[in-house]
Amino acid sequence: MEAKLLSGWLAVCCALSSEGLSVLGPAEPVAAVLGADVVLPCFVLIPLPVPGLEIQWTKTDTGSTVHLFSEGESWPESQHWHYRGQAELFPEEIRSGNFSLRLRHVGTGDTGNYTCRVRTGRASGAAVVELRSAGSAPYHTGTVLLCCASLAAALASAGPAWLYLQTQSESRAARLGCCVNCCAPSLGMAAALLLWGISEGCFQEALTCPSVSLVRIVLLLMVAPYSDTFPGICCILSLEFD
């Protein structure tokens, strides 16, 4: 038993170089598809005892704490709010020396350098991992397509809407153009902002930004009875009130 304990401590000592703890990461940047999950590798060759072990992942450029493992457990309250529920270690792999970080729903703001710093006793070491974008996920493609469709709808319906406001034409095409010019861009942008918030992992934006676009339609409906008071406004929904 004493021989096993001695050999274990010798193995730990072998993992400590003259400059500190030897922490390893990937030699090449890690590529991630936006909107998908990615693993940032970080490990030591010789397993370290969990008691007294501290693992801290930070975003190198901002210094924000991405994940902290200390005293045998993770501390989510120490994380930057952006990474809460998004960044996690592999608890079952820590004893074997694997300190890799998993990032969920990678967004454009997540790219950059990450530092994996490991401390045990008086020794410490760090590895830097670069995260790059490998392209867009379907959510991002859908966001761009919805934005383009919203712009196209606004431009295509601007002519009939302007004609109706200038001539008070009762034609079906003119009235339909006003409705499309008011509703279609706002609905399209609401859907685009919803997808953007989901893909970026920011659910506050996924709720607030689409809501603002939908409120625009409500405001236009409220202003419609007073449209004659605002000459020159081309993009407004015209309604008849008895």
PDB file of C-alpha atoms in Angstrom:
ATOM      1  CA  MET A   1       0.000   0.000   0.000  1.00  0.00           C
ATOM      2  CA  GLU A   2       2.792   2.413   0.921  1.00  0.00           C
ATOM      3  CA  ALA A   3       4.591   1.507  -2.307  1.00  0.00           C
ATOM      4  CA  LYS A   4       1.490   2.407  -4.360  1.00  0.00           C
ATOM      5  CA  LEU A   5       1.119   5.743  -2.594  1.00  0.00           C
ATOM      6  CA  LEU A   6       4.803   6.495  -3.104  1.00  0.00           C
ATOM      7  CA  SER A   7       4.633   5.614  -6.812  1.00  0.00           C
ATOM      8  CA  GLY A   8       1.537   7.818  -7.166  1.00  0.00           C
ATOM      9  CA  TRP A   9       3.262  10.837  -5.649  1.00  0.00           C
ATOM     10  CA  LEU A  10       6.325  10.182  -7.795  1.00  0.00           C
ATOM     11  CA  ALA A  11       4.085  10.217 -10.870  1.00  0.00           C
ATOM     12  CA  VAL A  12       2.661  13.559  -9.775  1.00  0.00           C
ATOM     13  CA  CYS A  13       6.151  14.927  -9.278  1.00  0.00           C
ATOM     14  CA  CYS A  14       7.084  13.809 -12.786  1.00  0.00           C
ATOM     15  CA  ALA A  15       4.242  15.928 -14.138  1.00  0.00           C
ATOM     16  CA  LEU A  16       5.840  19.026 -12.620  1.00  0.00           C
ATOM     17  CA  SER A  17       8.550  20.588 -14.706  1.00  0.00           C
ATOM     18  CA  SER A  18      11.091  23.138 -13.494  1.00  0.00           C
ATOM     19  CA  GLU A  19       8.766  25.879 -14.757  1.00  0.00           C
ATOM     20  CA  GLY A  20       5.646  24.464 -13.088  1.00  0.00           C
ATOM     21  CA  LEU A  21       2.880  22.164 -14.210  1.00  0.00           C
ATOM     22  CA  SER A  22       2.956  20.881 -17.791  1.00  0.00           C
ATOM     23  CA  VAL A  23      -0.523  21.575 -19.219  1.00  0.00           C
ATOM     24  CA  LEU A  24      -1.146  20.571 -22.822  1.00  0.00           C
ATOM     25  CA  GLY A  25      -3.571  21.807 -25.452  1.00  0.00           C
ATOM     26  CA  PRO A  26      -4.079  21.341 -29.202  1.00  0.00           C
ATOM     27  CA  ALA A  27      -1.283  22.418 -31.538  1.00  0.00           C
ATOM     28  CA  GLU A  28      -3.776  23.781 -34.078  1.00  0.00           C
ATOM     29  CA  PRO A  29      -6.785  26.099 -33.633  1.00  0.00           C
ATOM     30  CA  VAL A  30     -10.104  24.407 -32.925  1.00  0.00           C
ATOM     31  CA  ALA A  31     -12.759  25.013 -35.589  1.00  0.00           C
ATOM     32  CA  ALA A  32     -16.436  25.167 -34.623  1.00  0.00           C
ATOM     33  CA  VAL A  33     -19.634  25.521 -36.615  1.00  0.00           C
ATOM     34  CA  LEU A  34     -21.601  28.506 -35.333  1.00  0.00           C
ATOM     35  CA  GLY A  35     -24.627  27.344 -33.407  1.00  0.00           C
ATOM     36  CA  ALA A  36     -23.146  23.904 -32.654  1.00  0.00           C
ATOM     37  CA  ASP A  37     -21.238  22.492 -29.662  1.00  0.00           C
ATOM     38  CA  VAL A  38     -17.438  22.305 -29.496  1.00  0.00           C
ATOM     39  CA  VAL A  39     -14.818  20.821 -27.161  1.00  0.00           C
ATOM     40  CA  LEU A  40     -11.652  22.761 -26.285  1.00  0.00           C
ATOM     41  CA  PRO A  41      -8.977  20.187 -25.307  1.00  0.00           C
ATOM     42  CA  CYS A  42      -6.822  20.628 -22.206  1.00  0.00           C
ATOM     43  CA  PHE A  43      -5.060  17.841 -20.340  1.00  0.00           C
ATOM     44  CA  VAL A  44      -2.007  16.626 -18.437  1.00  0.00           C
ATOM     45  CA  LEU A  45      -0.164  13.411 -19.196  1.00  0.00           C
ATOM     46  CA  ILE A  46      -0.042  12.295 -15.564  1.00  0.00           C
ATOM     47  CA  PRO A  47      -3.313  12.332 -13.584  1.00  0.00           C
ATOM     48  CA  LEU A  48      -3.366  14.739 -10.646  1.00  0.00           C
ATOM     49  CA  PRO A  49      -5.050  14.261  -7.262  1.00  0.00           C
ATOM     50  CA  VAL A  50      -8.418  16.026  -7.179  1.00  0.00           C
ATOM     51  CA  PRO A  51      -7.981  17.404  -3.608  1.00  0.00           C
ATOM     52  CA  GLY A  52      -6.270  20.766  -3.957  1.00  0.00           C
ATOM     53  CA  LEU A  53      -6.790  20.810  -7.738  1.00  0.00           C
ATOM     54  CA  GLU A  54      -8.091  23.998  -9.367  1.00  0.00           C
ATOM     55  CA  ILE A  55      -9.028  24.333 -13.047  1.00  0.00           C
ATOM     56  CA  GLN A  56      -9.953  27.720 -14.420  1.00  0.00           C
ATOM     57  CA  TRP A  57     -10.954  28.451 -18.012  1.00  0.00           C
ATOM     58  CA  THR A  58     -10.937  32.111 -19.011  1.00  0.00           C
ATOM     59  CA  LYS A  59     -11.491  34.088 -22.206  1.00  0.00           C
ATOM     60  CA  THR A  60      -7.986  35.384 -22.804  1.00  0.00           C
ATOM     61  CA  ASP A  61      -8.835  38.757 -24.362  1.00  0.00           C
ATOM     62  CA  THR A  62     -11.443  39.791 -21.777  1.00  0.00           C
ATOM     63  CA  GLY A  63     -10.282  37.834 -18.713  1.00  0.00           C
ATOM     64  CA  SER A  64     -13.849  36.611 -18.149  1.00  0.00           C
ATOM     65  CA  THR A  65     -14.199  33.366 -16.211  1.00  0.00           C
ATOM     66  CA  VAL A  66     -15.696  30.721 -18.465  1.00  0.00           C
ATOM     67  CA  HIS A  67     -15.604  27.863 -15.933  1.00  0.00           C
ATOM     68  CA  LEU A  68     -14.061  27.268 -12.519  1.00  0.00           C
ATOM     69  CA  PHE A  69     -13.452  23.907 -10.835  1.00  0.00           C
ATOM     70  CA  SER A  70     -12.132  24.070  -7.281  1.00  0.00           C
ATOM     71  CA  GLU A  71     -12.394  22.092  -4.056  1.00  0.00           C
ATOM     72  CA  GLY A  72     -13.716  19.104  -5.951  1.00  0.00           C
ATOM     73  CA  GLU A  73     -16.661  20.847  -7.631  1.00  0.00           C
ATOM     74  CA  SER A  74     -17.629  23.417 -10.246  1.00  0.00           C
ATOM     75  CA  TRP A  75     -18.607  26.949  -9.254  1.00  0.00           C
ATOM     76  CA  PRO A  76     -21.204  28.243 -11.748  1.00  0.00           C
ATOM     77  CA  GLU A  77     -21.727  31.458  -9.746  1.00  0.00           C
ATOM     78  CA  SER A  78     -18.174  32.499 -10.657  1.00  0.00           C
ATOM     79  CA  GLN A  79     -18.862  32.252 -14.387  1.00  0.00           C
ATOM     80  CA  HIS A  80     -19.455  35.248 -16.581  1.00  0.00           C
ATOM     81  CA  TRP A  81     -23.202  35.454 -17.245  1.00  0.00           C
ATOM     82  CA  HIS A  82     -22.706  34.692 -20.955  1.00  0.00           C
ATOM     83  CA  TYR A  83     -21.255  31.253 -20.175  1.00  0.00           C
ATOM     84  CA  ARG A  84     -23.705  30.131 -17.503  1.00  0.00           C
ATOM     85  CA  GLY A  85     -25.372  26.973 -18.750  1.00  0.00           C
ATOM     86  CA  GLN A  86     -23.148  27.055 -21.846  1.00  0.00           C
ATOM     87  CA  ALA A  87     -19.692  25.968 -20.597  1.00  0.00           C
ATOM     88  CA  GLU A  88     -18.942  22.777 -18.696  1.00  0.00           C
ATOM     89  CA  LEU A  89     -16.148  20.310 -17.954  1.00  0.00           C
ATOM     90  CA  PHE A  90     -16.287  16.521 -18.086  1.00  0.00           C
ATOM     91  CA  PRO A  91     -16.434  15.639 -14.356  1.00  0.00           C
ATOM     92  CA  GLU A  92     -15.832  11.930 -14.911  1.00  0.00           C
ATOM     93  CA  GLU A  93     -12.633  12.706 -16.863  1.00  0.00           C
ATOM     94  CA  ILE A  94     -10.974  15.082 -14.374  1.00  0.00           C
ATOM     95  CA  ARG A  95      -9.379  12.288 -12.337  1.00  0.00           C
ATOM     96  CA  SER A  96      -7.678  10.986 -15.491  1.00  0.00           C
ATOM     97  CA  GLY A  97      -6.162  14.403 -16.289  1.00  0.00           C
ATOM     98  CA  ASN A  98      -8.693  15.552 -18.891  1.00  0.00           C
ATOM     99  CA  PHE A  99      -9.707  19.170 -18.235  1.00  0.00           C
ATOM    100  CA  SER A 100     -11.329  19.843 -21.611  1.00  0.00           C
ATOM    101  CA  LEU A 101     -14.114  22.400 -21.866  1.00  0.00           C
ATOM    102  CA  ARG A 102     -17.363  21.941 -23.761  1.00  0.00           C
ATOM    103  CA  LEU A 103     -19.036  25.054 -25.154  1.00  0.00           C
ATOM    104  CA  ARG A 104     -22.665  24.761 -26.206  1.00  0.00           C
ATOM    105  CA  HIS A 105     -24.266  26.758 -29.018  1.00  0.00           C
ATOM    106  CA  VAL A 106     -21.114  28.565 -30.123  1.00  0.00           C
ATOM    107  CA  GLY A 107     -21.740  32.103 -31.335  1.00  0.00           C
ATOM    108  CA  THR A 108     -19.636  34.664 -33.175  1.00  0.00           C
ATOM    109  CA  GLY A 109     -18.668  36.291 -29.871  1.00  0.00           C
ATOM    110  CA  ASP A 110     -17.236  33.004 -28.595  1.00  0.00           C
ATOM    111  CA  THR A 111     -14.377  32.854 -31.091  1.00  0.00           C
ATOM    112  CA  GLY A 112     -10.912  33.809 -29.867  1.00  0.00           C
ATOM    113  CA  ASN A 113      -8.336  32.496 -27.411  1.00  0.00           C
ATOM    114  CA  TYR A 114      -9.135  30.618 -24.214  1.00  0.00           C
ATOM    115  CA  THR A 115      -6.718  29.931 -21.355  1.00  0.00           C
ATOM    116  CA  CYS A 116      -6.873  26.682 -19.395  1.00  0.00           C
ATOM    117  CA  ARG A 117      -5.022  27.269 -16.109  1.00  0.00           C
ATOM    118  CA  VAL A 118      -4.392  24.384 -13.719  1.00  0.00           C
ATOM    119  CA  ARG A 119      -3.159  24.767 -10.131  1.00  0.00           C
ATOM    120  CA  THR A 120      -2.241  22.067  -7.667  1.00  0.00           C
ATOM    121  CA  GLY A 121      -0.355  22.799  -4.464  1.00  0.00           C
ATOM    122  CA  ARG A 122       2.444  25.236  -5.294  1.00  0.00           C
ATOM    123  CA  ALA A 123       2.638  24.321  -8.981  1.00  0.00           C
ATOM    124  CA  SER A 124       0.601  25.768 -11.826  1.00  0.00           C
ATOM    125  CA  GLY A 125       0.547  25.707 -15.589  1.00  0.00           C
ATOM    126  CA  ALA A 126      -1.566  26.908 -18.470  1.00  0.00           C
ATOM    127  CA  ALA A 127      -2.425  26.158 -22.081  1.00  0.00           C
ATOM    128  CA  VAL A 128      -3.996  28.497 -24.634  1.00  0.00           C
ATOM    129  CA  VAL A 129      -6.601  27.202 -27.086  1.00  0.00           C
ATOM    130  CA  GLU A 130      -7.728  29.212 -30.101  1.00  0.00           C
ATOM    131  CA  LEU A 131     -11.334  28.832 -31.253  1.00  0.00           C
ATOM    132  CA  ARG A 132     -12.166  29.716 -34.839  1.00  0.00           C
ATOM    133  CA  SER A 133     -15.381  29.712 -36.827  1.00  0.00           C
ATOM    134  CA  ALA A 134     -15.762  26.940 -39.394  1.00  0.00           C
ATOM    135  CA  GLY A 135     -18.894  28.346 -40.978  1.00  0.00           C
ATOM    136  CA  SER A 136     -22.504  29.073 -40.181  1.00  0.00           C
ATOM    137  CA  ALA A 137     -25.120  26.733 -38.841  1.00  0.00           C
ATOM    138  CA  PRO A 138     -28.591  26.510 -40.444  1.00  0.00           C
ATOM    139  CA  TYR A 139     -29.851  29.035 -37.881  1.00  0.00           C
ATOM    140  CA  HIS A 140     -27.447  31.689 -39.186  1.00  0.00           C
ATOM    141  CA  THR A 141     -28.303  30.915 -42.807  1.00  0.00           C
ATOM    142  CA  GLY A 142     -31.991  31.199 -41.981  1.00  0.00           C
ATOM    143  CA  THR A 143     -31.390  34.529 -40.245  1.00  0.00           C
ATOM    144  CA  VAL A 144     -29.701  35.991 -43.321  1.00  0.00           C
ATOM    145  CA  LEU A 145     -32.424  34.694 -45.659  1.00  0.00           C
ATOM    146  CA  LEU A 146     -35.184  36.161 -43.477  1.00  0.00           C
ATOM    147  CA  CYS A 147     -33.438  39.553 -43.378  1.00  0.00           C
ATOM    148  CA  CYS A 148     -33.104  39.554 -47.168  1.00  0.00           C
ATOM    149  CA  ALA A 149     -36.738  38.517 -47.580  1.00  0.00           C
ATOM    150  CA  SER A 150     -37.862  41.299 -45.237  1.00  0.00           C
ATOM    151  CA  LEU A 151     -35.909  43.883 -47.211  1.00  0.00           C
ATOM    152  CA  ALA A 152     -37.293  42.589 -50.503  1.00  0.00           C
ATOM    153  CA  ALA A 153     -40.860  42.736 -49.171  1.00  0.00           C
ATOM    154  CA  ALA A 154     -40.367  46.296 -47.951  1.00  0.00           C
ATOM    155  CA  LEU A 155     -38.946  47.494 -51.284  1.00  0.00           C
ATOM    156  CA  ALA A 156     -41.518  45.641 -53.394  1.00  0.00           C
ATOM    157  CA  SER A 157     -44.484  47.018 -51.462  1.00  0.00           C
ATOM    158  CA  ALA A 158     -43.153  50.566 -51.084  1.00  0.00           C
ATOM    159  CA  GLY A 159     -44.438  51.622 -54.519  1.00  0.00           C
ATOM    160  CA  PRO A 160     -48.074  50.561 -54.040  1.00  0.00           C
ATOM    161  CA  ALA A 161     -48.058  51.952 -50.490  1.00  0.00           C
ATOM    162  CA  TRP A 162     -46.777  55.325 -51.681  1.00  0.00           C
ATOM    163  CA  LEU A 163     -49.340  55.370 -54.515  1.00  0.00           C
ATOM    164  CA  TYR A 164     -52.180  54.683 -52.115  1.00  0.00           C
ATOM    165  CA  LEU A 165     -51.166  57.450 -49.724  1.00  0.00           C
ATOM    166  CA  GLN A 166     -50.698  59.966 -52.517  1.00  0.00           C
ATOM    167  CA  THR A 167     -53.848  59.225 -54.514  1.00  0.00           C
ATOM    168  CA  GLN A 168     -56.028  57.550 -51.883  1.00  0.00           C
ATOM    169  CA  SER A 169     -56.564  54.828 -54.452  1.00  0.00           C
ATOM    170  CA  GLU A 170     -59.137  52.251 -53.465  1.00  0.00           C
ATOM    171  CA  SER A 171     -57.593  49.571 -55.660  1.00  0.00           C
ATOM    172  CA  ARG A 172     -57.040  46.193 -54.082  1.00  0.00           C
ATOM    173  CA  ALA A 173     -53.361  46.162 -55.103  1.00  0.00           C
ATOM    174  CA  ALA A 174     -52.664  49.506 -53.418  1.00  0.00           C
ATOM    175  CA  ARG A 175     -54.330  48.516 -50.182  1.00  0.00           C
ATOM    176  CA  LEU A 176     -52.577  45.140 -50.209  1.00  0.00           C
ATOM    177  CA  GLY A 177     -49.254  46.924 -50.772  1.00  0.00           C
ATOM    178  CA  CYS A 178     -49.834  49.022 -47.639  1.00  0.00           C
ATOM    179  CA  CYS A 179     -50.610  45.934 -45.578  1.00  0.00           C
ATOM    180  CA  VAL A 180     -47.536  44.082 -46.844  1.00  0.00           C
ATOM    181  CA  ASN A 181     -45.299  47.113 -46.348  1.00  0.00           C
ATOM    182  CA  CYS A 182     -46.387  47.403 -42.744  1.00  0.00           C
ATOM    183  CA  CYS A 183     -46.567  43.773 -41.633  1.00  0.00           C
ATOM    184  CA  ALA A 184     -44.194  41.667 -43.732  1.00  0.00           C
ATOM    185  CA  PRO A 185     -40.862  43.391 -42.852  1.00  0.00           C
ATOM    186  CA  SER A 186     -41.683  43.431 -39.139  1.00  0.00           C
ATOM    187  CA  LEU A 187     -42.764  39.787 -39.096  1.00  0.00           C
ATOM    188  CA  GLY A 188     -39.693  38.742 -41.085  1.00  0.00           C
ATOM    189  CA  MET A 189     -37.306  40.642 -38.822  1.00  0.00           C
ATOM    190  CA  ALA A 190     -39.000  39.242 -35.712  1.00  0.00           C
ATOM    191  CA  ALA A 191     -38.391  35.706 -36.992  1.00  0.00           C
ATOM    192  CA  ALA A 192     -34.795  36.570 -37.971  1.00  0.00           C
ATOM    193  CA  LEU A 193     -34.031  38.061 -34.550  1.00  0.00           C
ATOM    194  CA  LEU A 194     -35.576  35.041 -32.851  1.00  0.00           C
ATOM    195  CA  LEU A 195     -33.283  32.682 -34.779  1.00  0.00           C
ATOM    196  CA  TRP A 196     -30.301  34.933 -34.091  1.00  0.00           C
ATOM    197  CA  GLY A 197     -30.945  34.939 -30.356  1.00  0.00           C
ATOM    198  CA  ILE A 198     -31.305  31.157 -30.282  1.00  0.00           C
ATOM    199  CA  SER A 199     -28.155  30.536 -32.334  1.00  0.00           C
ATOM    200  CA  GLU A 200     -26.121  32.957 -30.203  1.00  0.00           C
ATOM    201  CA  GLY A 201     -27.381  31.377 -27.014  1.00  0.00           C
ATOM    202  CA  CYS A 202     -28.754  34.682 -25.729  1.00  0.00           C
ATOM    203  CA  PHE A 203     -32.377  34.040 -24.842  1.00  0.00           C
ATOM    204  CA  GLN A 204     -32.885  37.603 -23.605  1.00  0.00           C
ATOM    205  CA  GLU A 205     -32.285  38.836 -27.147  1.00  0.00           C
ATOM    206  CA  ALA A 206     -34.425  36.003 -28.517  1.00  0.00           C
ATOM    207  CA  LEU A 207     -37.379  37.423 -26.573  1.00  0.00           C
ATOM    208  CA  THR A 208     -36.867  41.190 -26.477  1.00  0.00           C
ATOM    209  CA  CYS A 209     -35.746  41.933 -30.056  1.00  0.00           C
ATOM    210  CA  PRO A 210     -38.601  40.077 -31.831  1.00  0.00           C
ATOM    211  CA  SER A 211     -41.040  41.703 -29.411  1.00  0.00           C
ATOM    212  CA  VAL A 212     -39.863  45.170 -30.490  1.00  0.00           C
ATOM    213  CA  SER A 213     -40.477  44.278 -34.150  1.00  0.00           C
ATOM    214  CA  LEU A 214     -43.980  43.018 -33.387  1.00  0.00           C
ATOM    215  CA  VAL A 215     -44.802  46.114 -31.318  1.00  0.00           C
ATOM    216  CA  ARG A 216     -44.051  48.183 -34.430  1.00  0.00           C
ATOM    217  CA  ILE A 217     -47.095  46.688 -36.146  1.00  0.00           C
ATOM    218  CA  VAL A 218     -49.271  47.498 -33.137  1.00  0.00           C
ATOM    219  CA  LEU A 219     -48.023  51.086 -33.082  1.00  0.00           C
ATOM    220  CA  LEU A 220     -48.804  51.512 -36.774  1.00  0.00           C
ATOM    221  CA  LEU A 221     -52.312  50.199 -36.206  1.00  0.00           C
ATOM    222  CA  MET A 222     -52.768  52.754 -33.436  1.00  0.00           C
ATOM    223  CA  VAL A 223     -51.482  55.607 -35.629  1.00  0.00           C
ATOM    224  CA  ALA A 224     -53.527  54.588 -38.687  1.00  0.00           C
ATOM    225  CA  PRO A 225     -56.653  56.656 -37.798  1.00  0.00           C
ATOM    226  CA  TYR A 226     -54.460  59.791 -37.729  1.00  0.00           C
ATOM    227  CA  SER A 227     -52.569  59.097 -40.952  1.00  0.00           C
ATOM    228  CA  ASP A 228     -54.002  62.247 -42.579  1.00  0.00           C
ATOM    229  CA  THR A 229     -52.222  64.315 -39.916  1.00  0.00           C
ATOM    230  CA  PHE A 230     -48.809  62.983 -41.019  1.00  0.00           C
ATOM    231  CA  PRO A 231     -48.396  63.737 -44.745  1.00  0.00           C
ATOM    232  CA  GLY A 232     -45.459  62.211 -46.557  1.00  0.00           C
ATOM    233  CA  ILE A 233     -45.340  58.982 -44.547  1.00  0.00           C
ATOM    234  CA  CYS A 234     -45.178  56.229 -47.124  1.00  0.00           C
ATOM    235  CA  CYS A 235     -44.976  53.070 -44.990  1.00  0.00           C
ATOM    236  CA  ILE A 236     -48.168  52.990 -42.926  1.00  0.00           C
ATOM    237  CA  LEU A 237     -51.136  50.688 -42.759  1.00  0.00           C
ATOM    238  CA  SER A 238     -54.316  52.461 -43.817  1.00  0.00           C
ATOM    239  CA  LEU A 239     -57.558  51.259 -42.278  1.00  0.00           C
ATOM    240  CA  GLU A 240     -61.129  52.465 -42.606  1.00  0.00           C
ATOM    241  CA  PHE A 241     -62.937  53.314 -39.413  1.00  0.00           C
ATOM    242  CA  ASP A 242     -66.674  53.732 -39.236  1.00  0.00           C
TER     243      ASP A 242
END
